[in-house]
mmCIF file of C-alpha atoms in Angstrom:
data_model
loop_
_atom_site.group_PDB
_atom_site.id
_atom_site.type_symbol
_atom_site.label_atom_id
_atom_site.label_comp_id
_atom_site.label_asym_id
_atom_site.label_seq_id
_atom_site.Cartn_x
_atom_site.Cartn_y
_atom_site.Cartn_z
ATOM 1 C CA MET A 28 20.305 -40.769 36.799
ATOM 2 C CA SER A 29 21.104 -37.148 37.241
ATOM 3 C CA LEU A 30 23.612 -37.146 34.114
ATOM 4 C CA GLU A 31 20.561 -38.439 32.232
ATOM 5 C CA ILE A 32 18.349 -35.577 33.461
ATOM 6 C CA LEU A 33 21.035 -33.048 32.829
ATOM 7 C CA GLU A 34 21.384 -34.213 29.172
ATOM 8 C CA GLN A 35 17.643 -33.988 28.745
ATOM 9 C CA LEU A 36 17.719 -30.567 30.226
ATOM 10 C CA GLU A 37 20.581 -29.675 27.920
ATOM 11 C CA ALA A 38 18.673 -31.014 24.968
ATOM 12 C CA LYS A 39 15.603 -28.927 25.966
ATOM 13 C CA VAL A 40 17.565 -25.666 26.410
ATOM 14 C CA GLN A 41 19.501 -26.223 22.911
ATOM 15 C CA MET A 42 15.963 -26.805 21.422
ATOM 16 C CA ALA A 43 14.587 -23.771 22.928
ATOM 17 C CA VAL A 44 17.763 -21.596 21.883
ATOM 18 C CA ASP A 45 17.427 -23.140 18.366
ATOM 19 C CA THR A 46 13.636 -22.143 18.296
ATOM 20 C CA ILE A 47 14.377 -18.665 19.572
ATOM 21 C CA SER A 48 16.865 -18.211 16.700
ATOM 22 C CA LEU A 49 14.518 -19.287 14.178
ATOM 23 C CA LEU A 50 11.818 -17.063 15.444
ATOM 24 C CA GLN A 51 14.307 -14.109 15.494
ATOM 25 C CA MET A 52 15.058 -14.753 11.787
ATOM 26 C CA GLU A 53 11.346 -14.900 11.067
ATOM 27 C CA ILE A 54 10.736 -11.617 13.011
ATOM 28 C CA GLU A 55 13.441 -10.030 10.605
ATOM 29 C CA GLU A 56 11.856 -11.372 7.470
ATOM 30 C CA LEU A 57 8.606 -10.075 8.463
ATOM 31 C CA LYS A 58 9.955 -6.676 9.466
ATOM 32 C CA GLU A 59 11.544 -6.365 5.927
ATOM 33 C CA LYS A 60 8.347 -7.571 4.302
ATOM 34 C CA ASN A 61 6.452 -5.014 6.377
ATOM 35 C CA GLU A 62 8.820 -2.241 5.204
ATOM 36 C CA THR A 63 8.504 -3.239 1.572
ATOM 37 C CA LEU A 64 4.595 -3.330 1.894
ATOM 38 C CA GLY A 65 4.599 -0.063 3.516
ATOM 39 C CA ARG A 66 6.593 1.383 0.552
ATOM 40 C CA GLU A 67 4.373 -0.155 -1.965
ATOM 41 C CA SER A 68 1.282 1.130 0.006
ATOM 42 C CA ASP A 69 2.816 4.734 -0.116
ATOM 43 C CA THR A 70 3.396 4.286 -3.944
ATOM 44 C CA VAL A 71 -0.166 3.198 -4.401
ATOM 45 C CA ARG A 72 -1.398 5.984 -2.301
ATOM 46 C CA GLU A 73 0.530 8.595 -4.201
ATOM 47 C CA SER A 74 -0.709 7.175 -7.563
ATOM 48 C CA ARG A 75 -4.255 7.340 -6.408
ATOM 49 C CA ASP A 76 -3.713 10.938 -5.440
ATOM 50 C CA ALA A 77 -2.455 11.757 -8.604
ATOM 51 C CA LEU A 78 -5.404 9.962 -10.373
ATOM 52 C CA GLU A 79 -7.884 11.703 -8.122
ATOM 53 C CA GLN A 80 -6.214 15.076 -9.252
ATOM 54 C CA GLU A 81 -6.273 14.198 -12.935
ATOM 55 C CA ASN A 82 -9.960 13.223 -12.622
ATOM 56 C CA ALA A 83 -10.944 16.593 -10.950
ATOM 57 C CA ARG A 84 -8.980 18.293 -13.724
ATOM 58 C CA LEU A 85 -10.772 16.255 -16.444
ATOM 59 C CA LYS A 86 -14.147 17.047 -14.714
ATOM 60 C CA ALA A 87 -13.484 20.657 -14.637
ATOM 61 C CA ASP A 88 -12.376 20.632 -18.282
ATOM 62 C CA GLN A 89 -15.490 18.725 -19.288
ATOM 63 C CA GLU A 90 -17.671 21.234 -17.362
ATOM 64 C CA ALA A 91 -15.916 24.176 -19.021
ATOM 65 C CA TRP A 92 -16.352 22.565 -22.441
ATOM 66 C CA GLN A 93 -20.247 21.861 -21.610
ATOM 67 C CA GLN A 94 -20.391 25.557 -20.540
ATOM 68 C CA ARG A 95 -18.845 26.848 -23.876
ATOM 69 C CA ILE A 96 -21.188 24.576 -25.905
ATOM 70 C CA ARG A 97 -24.270 25.804 -23.943
ATOM 71 C CA SER A 98 -23.109 29.392 -24.807
ATOM 72 C CA LEU A 99 -22.524 28.756 -28.265
ATOM 73 C CA LEU A 100 -25.907 27.006 -28.685
ATOM 74 C CA GLY A 101 -27.570 30.034 -26.925
ATOM 75 C CA LYS A 102 -25.952 32.298 -29.475
ATOM 76 C CA ILE A 103 -27.170 30.179 -32.288
ATOM 77 C CA GLU A 104 -30.710 30.299 -30.691
ATOM 78 C CA GLU A 105 -30.622 34.111 -30.542
ATOM 79 C CA VAL A 106 -29.633 34.251 -34.174
ATOM 80 C CA GLU A 107 -32.532 32.077 -35.387
#
């Protein structure tokens, strides 16, 4: 009877060890995935920042052109 109990205990211990090993592998995979997603997030953030800067520059250019056009229209009105 005690041999049977020891065998059951051994089987449960082995199952626990196998489960721990699988969980450790899963943790490693998730760490790698997290690092990859972190790098992708950084890349997306940099791209967004670049686009925001370009947008601000284009808005400034548009405003400058509008100001020049208003100035030219003002001069044309003075001539008339």
